[in-house]
Amino acid sequence: MNPRARLLLGALLAVLLLLPAFASNYVISVATLILYFAFTGQAWNVMMGFAGQLSLGHSLYVGVGAYVAAAMFVNLGIGPWLGLWVAILVCMALGAAIGFLAFRFGISGVYFALLTIAFAEFTRVGFDHLQWTGGSGGLFLKVAQREQMDLLNFRGPPAMYYYAILALAAGALALCAWLLRSRAGYYWQAIRENEEAAQALGINTFRYKMFAVLISSAMTAVSGVFFAFYYNNLFPEQIFHISRSIEIILGPIIGGIGTLFGPVLGAFVLTVLADGITELLALFGVEVPGVKQVFYGVVLLGVVMFLPNGIWPSLAKKIGVGK
Amino acid sequence: MRPLLEVRSIAKSFRGLKAVANASFEVPQGGIVALIGPNGAGKTTCFNMIAGVFAPDTGEIMFEGRRIDGRRPDQICVAGIGRTFQIVKPFAGLSVLDNVIVGAFNRTKHLAEARKASESILDQLGLGPKRDLPASSLTLPDRKRLEVARALATGPKMLLLDEVMAGLRPTECDQMVEVFRELNARDGLTILLIEHVMRAVMALAQQIVVLHHGEIIALGTPQQVVRDPAVLECYLGEETEV
C-alpha cells in the first residue's frame, strides 16, 4: 500500500468513526446498511474474487447464521456471543459439505453455482417447516430498547450496531489484505486463473478451495448473526431467497471482483444511489414498487458494458493508489 | 547409480486408441533426455502420466526409487518434478512476477523469500524487465519462458519441458538452450524434454527416445538416433540421411 492509499484509508476511517457524532439516525442506518453489504460482499469475494468459486447461494450462510444465533437467543436464552460461535461452526460445516460434494466430484463453474443455489433453496424450504424456529411465520426477537445499551445481549442504540458492523467491515478488509499476501492468497488466485496449472505447481487445489469456502462461510455467518440482532425478525422466504444472494454479490461485482476495496465501494455506490432514487421519487410523490431492482439492473448493465473489471480498478488508477 | 526416473512398460489407451504402448526408458540423475517423434506419437501422453495428470493403464513409474504413477499432479510436483505445458497456461490476470511466486511457494511459506527466488529466476530467463507486466500481455515466446520460470521456481529435481522451443527464433532458441545447459551443469538439474526443434535436441540431449504410434522405436545417443533408418523413415525424413 502506498502512502497516498494509507492516507486516504486513514481519512475514511476517521470520518466513519466520527459519523455518529454529527449524523442523523437516518444517515447512520444507511451507513450501517452500506457496511453490512461491504462486509458480506467481502466474505463472498474471498470465494469468488480470490479463489474463483462462484457461489450464488450465499444467503444460505446469512440465513443459517442468523437463525442459529436468533433461535438460541429466543428459545434457549443463550446470548449472541456464544450463539455467534455456534452459527460460525454450523455454517462452516455446511460450507464444508457443499465444498466436499462439489470439489471431490469435479463440479465446477456454473454447475457449482447451481449447487450453491440448490442448497440455499432447500434450506429455505426446510426452515419453512421447522416449527422450532417459527416455520414460515418467522422468528422474532424482542425489539431493542433503543436508549439502553446491553452489550451482553447485543441490544442497544443504532450507533452500537453501526460501530459493530464498522469493526467487522474494517476487520474483514484487514483480514483479506493479509490473506491476499499470504501463500493461500497466491494459491487461490492461481486456482482462479488456471486450476490445472495451479495443480502442476504443487498446489493441493481441493484443500485450498475448501479453505476459501470455510473462510467465506464463517465470515458470512457472522454477517447473518448481525442481521438477526439488527433487524429482529427473520422469515425463511426472505432471508434465504435468491434475490438476497444476488444483493450480496452485486456490490463486489460493481466495485470490482477480486479487489480488496471493490466490495466496500460497490456497497457504497449501490446503497446510496438506490436509496437516493427512492427518496427522489418520493419527493415527487411517485412511488414505484421494484424501482430498486430496476436500478440495480441498470447499474449492473452500465458497469458490465463500460467497466468490466468494476469501478474500483479504474478509480484506483485515477486517484493514484494501488490495488 | 540408480536412475532418477524409471519408466517401466507403461501403456495408456483412450477409448480403445492406444496412445502409448509398453514404453520403457530411464532418465539418469543429472542427465538430459529428449523424447521425440511425429505428432500423435504419444509424447505428451507419456509426460502427462509422469506428471500425474492421469495414471498409466499398466506399468509403473519410479522417481528416486519410489512409485509415483497414479499420484496427483500436485504430489508429483512436491516430490520434485516440475513441468511446463505445451499449450501454455499462464495465470493471465497476475503479474509475471506473481506467476513465478506461486511456483516458488512450493519451497517456502514466506513471501519475501519466494519473491527473491522468483526475481532471480526471471532474470536468468531474461524476463526480469517484464516482471511487473500482467502475464496476459506477454508474447508467445515470453509465455513459454514464463512456463519454464514457474516450473523452475518450484525447485524441482527434474524438469519436464513440453515443446518450450516451439515458436522461438534460432537465436532465442540458443539462449534457452544455454539456460538449460547452465542449470544442468551448475545445479545438476535433470531434464526430460519433448521437442521438435532438432537444433535444440541435438545441442542438449545426451540420450534420445523416439516414439512412433505409441511405441519406442529407437533409443540412444543423438548420433545413433539420427542414423537409425526407422527414425529417418517415420520422423526425420530420408533426405536428411547422413
Coordinates of C-alpha atoms in Angstrom, one line a residue:
Chain A
M1 CA 0.0 0.0 0.0
N2 CA 1.5 3.3 -1.0
P3 CA 1.5 6.4 1.3
R4 CA -1.4 8.0 -0.5
A5 CA -3.6 5.0 -0.1
R6 CA -2.7 4.9 3.6
L7 CA -3.7 8.5 4.0
L8 CA -7.0 8.1 2.2
L9 CA -7.9 5.0 4.1
G10 CA -7.0 6.7 7.4
A11 CA -9.2 9.7 6.5
L12 CA -12.1 7.4 5.5
L13 CA -11.8 5.5 8.8
A14 CA -11.7 8.8 10.8
V15 CA -14.8 10.0 9.1
L16 CA -16.6 6.7 9.7
L17 CA -15.5 6.7 13.3
L18 CA -16.8 10.2 14.0
L19 CA -20.0 9.8 11.9
P20 CA -22.5 9.1 14.8
A21 CA -21.3 12.3 16.5
F22 CA -22.9 14.5 13.8
A23 CA -25.1 12.3 11.6
S24 CA -28.8 11.8 11.9
N25 CA -30.3 8.3 12.7
Y26 CA -31.3 8.0 9.1
V27 CA -27.7 8.5 7.8
I28 CA -26.5 6.1 10.4
S29 CA -28.9 3.5 9.3
V30 CA -27.8 3.9 5.7
A31 CA -24.2 3.7 6.7
T32 CA -24.9 0.6 8.7
L33 CA -26.5 -1.0 5.6
I34 CA -23.5 0.0 3.5
L35 CA -21.1 -1.5 5.9
Y36 CA -23.2 -4.6 6.2
F37 CA -23.1 -5.1 2.4
A38 CA -19.4 -4.3 2.4
F39 CA -18.7 -6.9 5.0
T40 CA -20.9 -9.6 3.4
G41 CA -19.6 -8.8 -0.1
Q42 CA -16.0 -9.1 1.2
A43 CA -16.9 -12.6 2.5
W44 CA -18.3 -13.6 -0.8
N45 CA -15.3 -12.1 -2.6
V46 CA -12.9 -14.5 -0.8
M47 CA -14.6 -17.4 -2.5
M48 CA -15.3 -15.9 -5.9
G49 CA -12.9 -13.0 -6.2
F50 CA -9.9 -14.7 -4.8
A51 CA -10.4 -18.4 -5.4
G52 CA -12.7 -18.2 -8.4
Q53 CA -15.5 -20.3 -7.0
L54 CA -18.9 -18.8 -7.9
S55 CA -21.4 -19.0 -5.1
L56 CA -24.9 -17.9 -5.9
G57 CA -26.3 -19.2 -2.7
H58 CA -24.6 -17.1 0.0
S59 CA -28.0 -16.3 1.5
L60 CA -27.7 -19.8 2.9
Y61 CA -24.9 -18.8 5.3
V62 CA -26.5 -15.4 6.2
G63 CA -29.8 -17.2 6.9
V64 CA -28.4 -20.1 8.8
G65 CA -26.1 -17.9 10.8
A66 CA -29.0 -15.6 11.6
Y67 CA -31.4 -18.4 12.5
V68 CA -28.9 -20.3 14.7
A69 CA -28.0 -17.3 16.9
A70 CA -31.5 -16.0 17.0
A71 CA -33.1 -19.3 17.8
M72 CA -30.6 -19.9 20.6
F73 CA -31.4 -16.5 22.0
V74 CA -35.2 -16.6 21.7
N75 CA -35.7 -20.3 22.5
L76 CA -32.9 -21.1 24.9
G77 CA -31.9 -17.7 26.3
I78 CA -28.4 -18.1 25.1
G79 CA -26.8 -14.8 24.2
P80 CA -25.3 -13.9 20.9
W81 CA -21.7 -14.0 22.0
L82 CA -22.0 -17.8 22.3
G83 CA -24.5 -18.1 19.6
L84 CA -22.1 -16.4 17.2
W85 CA -19.6 -19.2 17.5
V86 CA -22.2 -21.9 17.1
A87 CA -23.5 -20.1 14.0
I88 CA -20.0 -19.9 12.6
L89 CA -19.4 -23.6 13.2
V90 CA -22.7 -24.6 11.7
C91 CA -22.1 -22.5 8.6
M92 CA -18.6 -23.8 8.2
A93 CA -19.9 -27.4 8.4
L94 CA -22.5 -26.5 5.7
G95 CA -19.8 -24.9 3.5
A96 CA -17.6 -28.0 4.0
A97 CA -20.4 -30.3 2.9
I98 CA -21.1 -28.3 -0.2
G99 CA -17.4 -27.9 -1.0
F100 CA -16.7 -31.5 -0.4
L101 CA -19.5 -32.6 -2.7
A102 CA -18.5 -30.2 -5.4
F103 CA -14.7 -30.4 -5.4
R104 CA -14.4 -34.1 -4.7
F105 CA -16.6 -34.9 -7.7
G106 CA -15.2 -32.2 -10.0
I107 CA -18.2 -30.0 -10.1
S108 CA -17.1 -26.5 -11.1
G109 CA -18.1 -23.3 -12.7
V110 CA -21.8 -22.9 -13.5
Y111 CA -22.6 -26.3 -12.0
F112 CA -21.0 -25.4 -8.8
A113 CA -23.1 -22.2 -8.7
L114 CA -26.2 -24.2 -9.3
L115 CA -25.3 -26.5 -6.4
T116 CA -25.0 -23.5 -4.1
I117 CA -28.4 -22.2 -5.2
A118 CA -29.9 -25.6 -4.6
F119 CA -28.6 -25.8 -1.0
A120 CA -29.9 -22.3 -0.2
E121 CA -33.3 -23.2 -1.7
F122 CA -33.9 -26.4 0.1
T123 CA -32.7 -24.9 3.3
R124 CA -35.3 -22.3 2.8
V125 CA -38.0 -24.9 2.3
G126 CA -36.7 -26.8 5.4
F127 CA -36.9 -23.7 7.6
D128 CA -40.4 -23.0 6.3
H129 CA -41.4 -26.3 8.1
L130 CA -39.1 -26.1 11.1
Q131 CA -41.5 -25.2 13.9
W132 CA -38.7 -24.7 16.5
T133 CA -37.8 -21.5 14.6
G134 CA -41.3 -20.4 13.9
G135 CA -41.6 -22.0 10.4
S136 CA -42.8 -19.8 7.6
G137 CA -44.4 -17.5 10.2
G138 CA -41.0 -16.1 11.1
L139 CA -38.8 -15.8 14.2
F140 CA -38.9 -12.5 16.2
L141 CA -36.5 -11.0 18.6
K142 CA -37.8 -8.6 21.2
V143 CA -37.1 -5.2 19.8
A144 CA -34.2 -3.5 21.5
Q145 CA -34.6 -0.7 24.0
R146 CA -33.0 1.9 21.8
E147 CA -31.8 4.0 24.7
Q148 CA -30.3 1.3 26.8
M149 CA -27.1 -0.4 25.8
D150 CA -27.0 -4.1 26.6
L151 CA -23.7 -5.3 25.1
L152 CA -24.1 -8.8 26.5
N153 CA -27.2 -9.4 24.5
F154 CA -26.2 -7.1 21.7
R155 CA -29.2 -4.9 22.1
G156 CA -28.8 -1.1 22.0
P157 CA -29.0 2.2 20.1
P158 CA -28.3 2.4 16.4
A159 CA -24.8 3.7 17.0
M160 CA -23.8 0.4 18.7
Y161 CA -24.9 -1.6 15.7
Y162 CA -23.1 0.9 13.5
Y163 CA -19.8 0.6 15.4
A164 CA -20.1 -3.2 15.4
I165 CA -20.5 -3.5 11.7
L166 CA -17.8 -0.9 11.1
A167 CA -15.4 -3.0 13.2
L168 CA -16.5 -6.1 11.2
A169 CA -16.0 -4.4 7.8
A170 CA -12.7 -3.0 8.8
G171 CA -11.6 -6.3 10.2
A172 CA -12.6 -8.1 7.1
L173 CA -10.7 -5.7 4.9
A174 CA -7.6 -6.2 7.0
L175 CA -8.0 -9.9 7.0
C176 CA -8.4 -10.1 3.3
A177 CA -5.4 -7.8 2.7
W178 CA -3.4 -10.2 4.8
L179 CA -4.8 -13.3 3.2
L180 CA -4.1 -12.0 -0.3
R181 CA -0.4 -11.6 0.5
S182 CA -0.1 -15.0 2.1
R183 CA 0.7 -18.2 0.4
A184 CA -3.0 -19.2 0.5
G185 CA -3.9 -15.9 -1.3
Y186 CA -1.5 -16.6 -4.1
Y187 CA -2.7 -20.2 -4.4
W188 CA -6.3 -19.0 -4.5
Q189 CA -5.5 -16.6 -7.4
A190 CA -3.6 -19.3 -9.2
I191 CA -6.6 -21.7 -8.9
R192 CA -8.9 -18.9 -10.1
E193 CA -6.7 -18.2 -13.2
N194 CA -5.9 -21.8 -14.2
E195 CA -6.6 -24.7 -12.0
E196 CA -4.6 -27.2 -14.0
A197 CA -1.5 -25.1 -14.0
A198 CA -2.0 -24.4 -10.3
Q199 CA -2.0 -28.1 -9.5
A200 CA 1.1 -28.7 -11.6
L201 CA 2.9 -26.1 -9.3
G202 CA 2.3 -28.3 -6.3
I203 CA -1.0 -26.8 -5.1
N204 CA -3.4 -29.2 -3.5
T205 CA -6.4 -27.5 -5.2
F206 CA -9.0 -29.4 -3.3
R207 CA -7.6 -28.3 0.1
Y208 CA -7.3 -24.6 -0.9
K209 CA -10.7 -24.4 -2.4
M210 CA -12.1 -25.9 0.8
F211 CA -10.2 -23.3 2.8
A212 CA -11.7 -20.5 0.8
V213 CA -15.2 -21.9 1.3
L214 CA -14.6 -22.3 5.0
I215 CA -13.4 -18.7 5.5
S216 CA -16.1 -17.3 3.4
S217 CA -18.9 -19.2 5.1
A218 CA -17.6 -18.3 8.5
M219 CA -17.5 -14.6 7.7
T220 CA -20.9 -14.8 6.2
A221 CA -22.3 -16.5 9.3
V222 CA -21.1 -13.5 11.3
S223 CA -23.0 -11.2 9.0
G224 CA -26.1 -13.4 9.5
V225 CA -25.9 -13.0 13.3
F226 CA -25.6 -9.3 12.9
F227 CA -28.6 -9.2 10.6
A228 CA -30.7 -11.1 13.1
F229 CA -29.9 -8.8 16.0
Y230 CA -30.2 -5.7 14.0
Y231 CA -33.5 -6.4 12.2
N232 CA -35.0 -8.5 14.9
N233 CA -37.2 -10.6 12.5
L234 CA -36.4 -13.5 10.3
F235 CA -38.5 -15.1 7.6
P236 CA -37.3 -18.0 5.5
E237 CA -39.0 -16.6 2.4
Q238 CA -36.9 -13.5 2.7
I239 CA -33.6 -14.4 4.2
F240 CA -32.8 -17.4 2.1
H241 CA -34.3 -16.0 -1.1
I242 CA -32.0 -16.0 -4.1
S243 CA -32.5 -12.2 -4.5
R244 CA -30.7 -11.9 -1.2
S245 CA -27.8 -13.8 -2.6
I246 CA -27.8 -11.6 -5.7
E247 CA -27.9 -8.5 -3.5
I248 CA -24.8 -9.7 -1.7
I249 CA -22.8 -10.3 -4.8
L250 CA -23.8 -7.1 -6.7
G251 CA -21.5 -4.9 -4.5
P252 CA -18.3 -6.8 -5.2
I253 CA -19.2 -7.2 -8.9
I254 CA -19.8 -3.5 -9.4
G255 CA -16.9 -2.5 -7.2
G256 CA -14.5 -4.9 -8.7
I257 CA -14.4 -8.7 -8.2
G258 CA -11.2 -9.9 -6.6
T259 CA -10.1 -6.4 -5.4
L260 CA -9.8 -5.5 -1.8
F261 CA -11.7 -2.3 -1.8
G262 CA -14.2 -3.2 -4.6
P263 CA -16.8 -4.7 -2.2
V264 CA -16.7 -1.6 0.0
L265 CA -17.0 0.8 -2.9
G266 CA -19.7 -1.3 -4.6
A267 CA -21.8 -1.5 -1.4
F268 CA -21.5 2.3 -1.0
V269 CA -22.4 3.1 -4.6
L270 CA -25.4 0.7 -4.7
T271 CA -26.9 1.5 -1.4
V272 CA -26.5 5.3 -1.7
L273 CA -27.8 5.5 -5.2
A274 CA -30.7 3.1 -4.7
D275 CA -31.8 4.9 -1.5
G276 CA -31.3 8.2 -3.3
I277 CA -33.5 7.3 -6.2
T278 CA -36.2 6.0 -3.9
E279 CA -36.1 9.3 -1.9
L280 CA -36.0 11.4 -5.0
L281 CA -39.1 9.7 -6.4
A282 CA -40.8 10.0 -3.1
L283 CA -40.1 13.7 -3.3
F284 CA -42.1 13.9 -6.4
G285 CA -44.8 11.9 -4.9
V286 CA -44.1 8.9 -7.1
E287 CA -44.0 5.5 -5.5
V288 CA -42.9 2.8 -7.9
P289 CA -42.6 -0.7 -6.4
G290 CA -39.5 -2.5 -7.6
V291 CA -37.7 0.6 -8.7
K292 CA -34.6 -0.5 -6.6
Q293 CA -34.4 -3.7 -8.7
V294 CA -34.7 -1.9 -12.0
F295 CA -32.0 0.5 -10.8
Y296 CA -29.7 -2.5 -9.8
G297 CA -30.2 -3.8 -13.3
V298 CA -29.3 -0.6 -15.0
V299 CA -26.2 0.0 -12.9
L300 CA -25.1 -3.6 -13.5
L301 CA -25.6 -3.2 -17.2
G302 CA -23.6 0.0 -17.2
V303 CA -20.7 -1.4 -15.2
V304 CA -20.6 -4.6 -17.3
M305 CA -20.5 -2.5 -20.5
F306 CA -18.1 0.3 -19.6
L307 CA -16.1 -1.0 -16.6
P308 CA -16.0 -4.8 -17.0
N309 CA -13.5 -5.1 -14.1
G310 CA -15.6 -3.0 -11.8
I311 CA -15.4 0.6 -10.7
W312 CA -12.5 0.3 -8.2
P313 CA -9.6 -0.7 -10.6
S314 CA -10.1 2.4 -12.8
L315 CA -10.8 4.7 -9.9
A316 CA -7.8 3.4 -8.0
K317 CA -5.6 4.3 -11.0
K318 CA -7.2 7.8 -11.2
I319 CA -6.6 8.7 -7.6
G320 CA -3.2 7.1 -7.7
V321 CA -3.5 4.3 -5.2
G322 CA -2.6 0.7 -5.8
K323 CA -5.0 -2.2 -5.8
Chain B
M1 CA 23.8 -45.3 -9.6
R2 CA 20.1 -45.7 -9.8
P3 CA 18.4 -43.6 -12.5
L4 CA 16.3 -40.7 -11.2
L5 CA 13.3 -41.6 -13.3
E6 CA 12.4 -45.1 -14.4
V7 CA 9.5 -45.7 -16.7
R8 CA 8.6 -49.4 -16.9
S9 CA 6.4 -50.6 -19.7
I10 CA 3.7 -48.0 -19.3
A11 CA 0.6 -48.1 -21.5
K12 CA -2.4 -45.8 -21.9
S13 CA -5.4 -46.1 -24.2
F14 CA -8.1 -43.6 -24.8
R15 CA -11.4 -45.3 -25.8
G16 CA -9.6 -48.2 -27.4
L17 CA -7.0 -46.0 -29.1
K18 CA -3.5 -46.9 -27.9
A19 CA -1.7 -43.6 -27.2
V20 CA 1.3 -45.3 -25.5
A21 CA 2.0 -49.0 -25.6
N22 CA 4.6 -50.7 -23.5
A23 CA 7.1 -47.8 -23.2
S24 CA 10.2 -48.1 -21.1
F25 CA 13.0 -45.7 -20.6
E26 CA 15.2 -44.1 -18.0
V27 CA 16.5 -40.7 -17.1
P28 CA 19.8 -40.8 -15.2
Q29 CA 20.5 -38.4 -12.3
G30 CA 21.8 -35.2 -13.8
G31 CA 21.0 -36.3 -17.4
I32 CA 19.2 -34.6 -20.2
V33 CA 16.9 -36.9 -22.2
A34 CA 14.8 -35.9 -25.2
L35 CA 11.6 -37.5 -26.3
I36 CA 11.0 -37.1 -30.0
G37 CA 8.7 -38.4 -32.6
P38 CA 6.0 -37.3 -35.1
N39 CA 2.7 -35.7 -34.0
G40 CA 0.4 -38.1 -32.2
A41 CA 3.2 -40.4 -31.3
G42 CA 2.2 -40.3 -27.6
K43 CA 4.9 -38.0 -26.2
T44 CA 2.6 -35.7 -24.3
T45 CA 0.6 -38.7 -23.1
C46 CA 3.9 -40.0 -21.7
F47 CA 4.5 -36.7 -20.0
N48 CA 1.1 -36.5 -18.5
M49 CA 1.5 -39.9 -17.0
I50 CA 4.7 -38.9 -15.4
A51 CA 3.3 -35.6 -14.2
G52 CA 0.2 -37.3 -12.7
V53 CA -2.5 -35.9 -15.0
F54 CA -3.6 -39.5 -15.4
A55 CA -2.4 -42.9 -14.3
P56 CA -1.0 -45.4 -16.8
D57 CA -3.3 -48.4 -17.6
T58 CA -0.4 -50.7 -16.9
G59 CA 3.2 -50.4 -16.0
E60 CA 4.9 -48.3 -13.3
I61 CA 6.9 -45.1 -13.0
M62 CA 9.6 -44.7 -10.3
F63 CA 11.1 -41.5 -9.2
E64 CA 14.0 -41.7 -6.8
G65 CA 13.2 -45.3 -6.3
R66 CA 9.6 -44.7 -5.3
R67 CA 6.5 -45.4 -7.3
I68 CA 4.8 -42.2 -8.4
D69 CA 2.3 -43.4 -11.0
G70 CA -1.3 -42.7 -10.0
R71 CA -0.4 -39.8 -7.7
R72 CA -1.9 -36.3 -8.2
P73 CA -0.1 -33.6 -10.2
D74 CA 0.5 -31.5 -7.0
Q75 CA 2.0 -34.5 -5.2
I76 CA 4.3 -35.2 -8.2
C77 CA 5.4 -31.5 -8.1
V78 CA 6.1 -31.7 -4.4
A79 CA 8.1 -34.9 -5.0
G80 CA 10.4 -32.9 -7.2
I81 CA 9.2 -32.9 -10.8
G82 CA 8.4 -29.6 -12.3
R83 CA 6.6 -29.4 -15.7
T84 CA 5.7 -27.0 -18.4
F85 CA 2.6 -27.2 -20.6
Q86 CA 2.8 -27.4 -24.4
I87 CA -0.2 -25.2 -24.6
V88 CA 0.9 -22.5 -22.2
K89 CA -1.3 -21.9 -19.2
P90 CA -0.2 -18.6 -17.6
F91 CA -2.1 -17.1 -14.7
A92 CA -3.3 -14.3 -17.1
G93 CA -4.6 -11.9 -14.5
L94 CA -1.5 -12.0 -12.4
S95 CA 1.8 -10.2 -13.0
V96 CA 4.7 -12.1 -14.4
L97 CA 6.4 -12.0 -11.0
D98 CA 3.3 -13.2 -9.2
N99 CA 3.0 -16.1 -11.6
V100 CA 6.5 -17.3 -10.6
I101 CA 6.0 -16.5 -6.9
V102 CA 3.1 -19.1 -7.0
G103 CA 5.6 -21.7 -8.1
A104 CA 8.2 -20.6 -5.5
F105 CA 5.7 -21.0 -2.7
N106 CA 6.3 -24.7 -3.2
R107 CA 9.5 -24.5 -1.3
T108 CA 8.9 -21.7 1.2
K109 CA 5.9 -20.2 3.1
H110 CA 7.4 -16.7 3.2
L111 CA 6.5 -14.2 0.5
A112 CA 9.8 -12.3 0.8
E113 CA 11.8 -15.5 0.2
A114 CA 9.5 -16.6 -2.7
R115 CA 9.8 -13.2 -4.3
K116 CA 13.6 -13.2 -4.1
A117 CA 13.9 -16.6 -5.7
S118 CA 11.4 -15.7 -8.3
E119 CA 13.2 -12.5 -9.3
S120 CA 16.5 -14.3 -9.8
I121 CA 14.8 -16.9 -12.0
L122 CA 13.1 -14.3 -14.1
D123 CA 16.5 -12.5 -14.5
Q124 CA 18.0 -15.8 -15.6
L125 CA 15.4 -16.3 -18.3
G126 CA 15.6 -12.7 -19.5
L127 CA 12.1 -11.8 -18.2
G128 CA 13.4 -9.5 -15.5
P129 CA 12.4 -6.3 -17.1
K130 CA 8.9 -7.6 -17.7
R131 CA 8.2 -8.8 -14.2
D132 CA 5.6 -6.3 -13.3
L133 CA 3.5 -6.7 -16.5
P134 CA 0.4 -8.8 -16.5
A135 CA 1.1 -12.2 -17.9
S136 CA -1.7 -11.7 -20.4
S137 CA 0.4 -9.1 -22.2
L138 CA 3.3 -11.4 -23.0
T139 CA 4.1 -12.7 -26.5
L140 CA 4.1 -16.4 -27.0
P141 CA 7.9 -16.8 -26.7
D142 CA 7.8 -14.9 -23.4
R143 CA 4.9 -17.1 -22.2
K144 CA 7.0 -20.2 -23.0
R145 CA 9.8 -18.6 -20.9
L146 CA 7.3 -17.9 -18.1
E147 CA 6.2 -21.6 -18.2
V148 CA 9.8 -22.5 -17.6
A149 CA 10.3 -19.9 -14.9
R150 CA 7.3 -21.0 -13.0
A151 CA 8.3 -24.7 -13.1
L152 CA 11.8 -23.9 -12.1
A153 CA 10.6 -21.8 -9.2
T154 CA 9.1 -24.9 -7.6
G155 CA 12.6 -26.1 -7.0
P156 CA 12.5 -29.3 -9.0
K157 CA 15.0 -32.1 -9.1
M158 CA 13.7 -32.9 -12.6
L159 CA 12.2 -30.6 -15.2
L160 CA 9.7 -31.8 -17.8
L161 CA 9.8 -29.5 -20.8
D162 CA 7.0 -29.8 -23.3
E163 CA 8.0 -28.1 -26.6
V164 CA 9.3 -24.9 -25.0
M165 CA 11.4 -24.1 -28.0
A166 CA 8.5 -24.0 -30.4
G167 CA 7.9 -20.6 -31.9
L168 CA 11.3 -19.2 -30.7
R169 CA 13.7 -17.7 -33.3
P170 CA 17.0 -19.6 -33.7
T171 CA 18.9 -17.1 -31.5
E172 CA 16.2 -17.2 -28.8
C173 CA 16.3 -21.0 -29.0
D174 CA 20.1 -20.9 -28.5
Q175 CA 19.7 -18.6 -25.5
M176 CA 17.2 -21.0 -24.0
V177 CA 19.5 -24.0 -24.6
E178 CA 22.2 -22.1 -22.8
V179 CA 20.0 -21.6 -19.8
F180 CA 19.2 -25.3 -19.6
R181 CA 22.8 -26.2 -20.0
E182 CA 23.8 -24.0 -17.2
L183 CA 21.1 -25.3 -14.9
N184 CA 22.1 -28.8 -15.7
A185 CA 25.8 -28.2 -15.2
R186 CA 25.6 -25.8 -12.2
D187 CA 22.7 -27.2 -10.2
G188 CA 22.7 -30.7 -11.5
L189 CA 19.1 -30.3 -12.8
T190 CA 17.8 -33.4 -14.6
I191 CA 15.8 -32.6 -17.7
L192 CA 13.3 -34.6 -19.8
L193 CA 12.2 -32.7 -22.8
I194 CA 9.7 -33.2 -25.7
E195 CA 11.0 -31.2 -28.6
H196 CA 10.5 -30.9 -32.4
V197 CA 13.2 -28.3 -32.8
M198 CA 16.1 -30.7 -33.7
R199 CA 18.6 -27.8 -33.3
A200 CA 17.8 -27.8 -29.5
V201 CA 17.6 -31.5 -29.2
M202 CA 21.0 -32.1 -30.7
A203 CA 22.5 -29.3 -28.6
L204 CA 21.1 -30.5 -25.3
A205 CA 20.2 -34.2 -25.2
Q206 CA 22.6 -36.9 -24.0
Q207 CA 20.0 -39.5 -24.8
I208 CA 17.1 -39.6 -27.2
V209 CA 14.0 -41.7 -27.0
V210 CA 12.0 -41.9 -30.3
L211 CA 8.3 -42.6 -30.1
H212 CA 6.1 -43.6 -33.0
H213 CA 2.5 -44.8 -32.8
G214 CA 2.9 -45.1 -29.0
E215 CA 5.9 -47.4 -29.2
I216 CA 9.6 -46.7 -28.7
I217 CA 11.3 -47.4 -32.0
A218 CA 14.7 -46.1 -31.1
L219 CA 16.7 -45.2 -28.0
G220 CA 20.3 -44.0 -27.9
T221 CA 22.7 -41.1 -28.2
P222 CA 21.8 -38.3 -30.7
Q223 CA 24.4 -39.6 -33.1
Q224 CA 23.0 -43.1 -33.0
V225 CA 19.4 -42.0 -33.4
V226 CA 19.8 -39.7 -36.3
R227 CA 21.4 -42.5 -38.3
D228 CA 18.7 -45.0 -37.4
P229 CA 16.8 -45.9 -40.6
A230 CA 13.5 -46.4 -38.8
V231 CA 13.7 -42.9 -37.2
L232 CA 14.6 -41.4 -40.6
E233 CA 11.7 -43.0 -42.3
C234 CA 9.0 -42.1 -39.8
Y235 CA 10.2 -38.8 -38.4
L236 CA 13.3 -37.0 -39.6
G237 CA 12.8 -37.7 -43.2
E238 CA 15.0 -39.7 -45.5
E239 CA 16.6 -36.7 -47.2
T240 CA 18.5 -35.9 -44.0
E241 CA 20.4 -39.2 -44.3
V242 CA 24.0 -38.6 -43.4

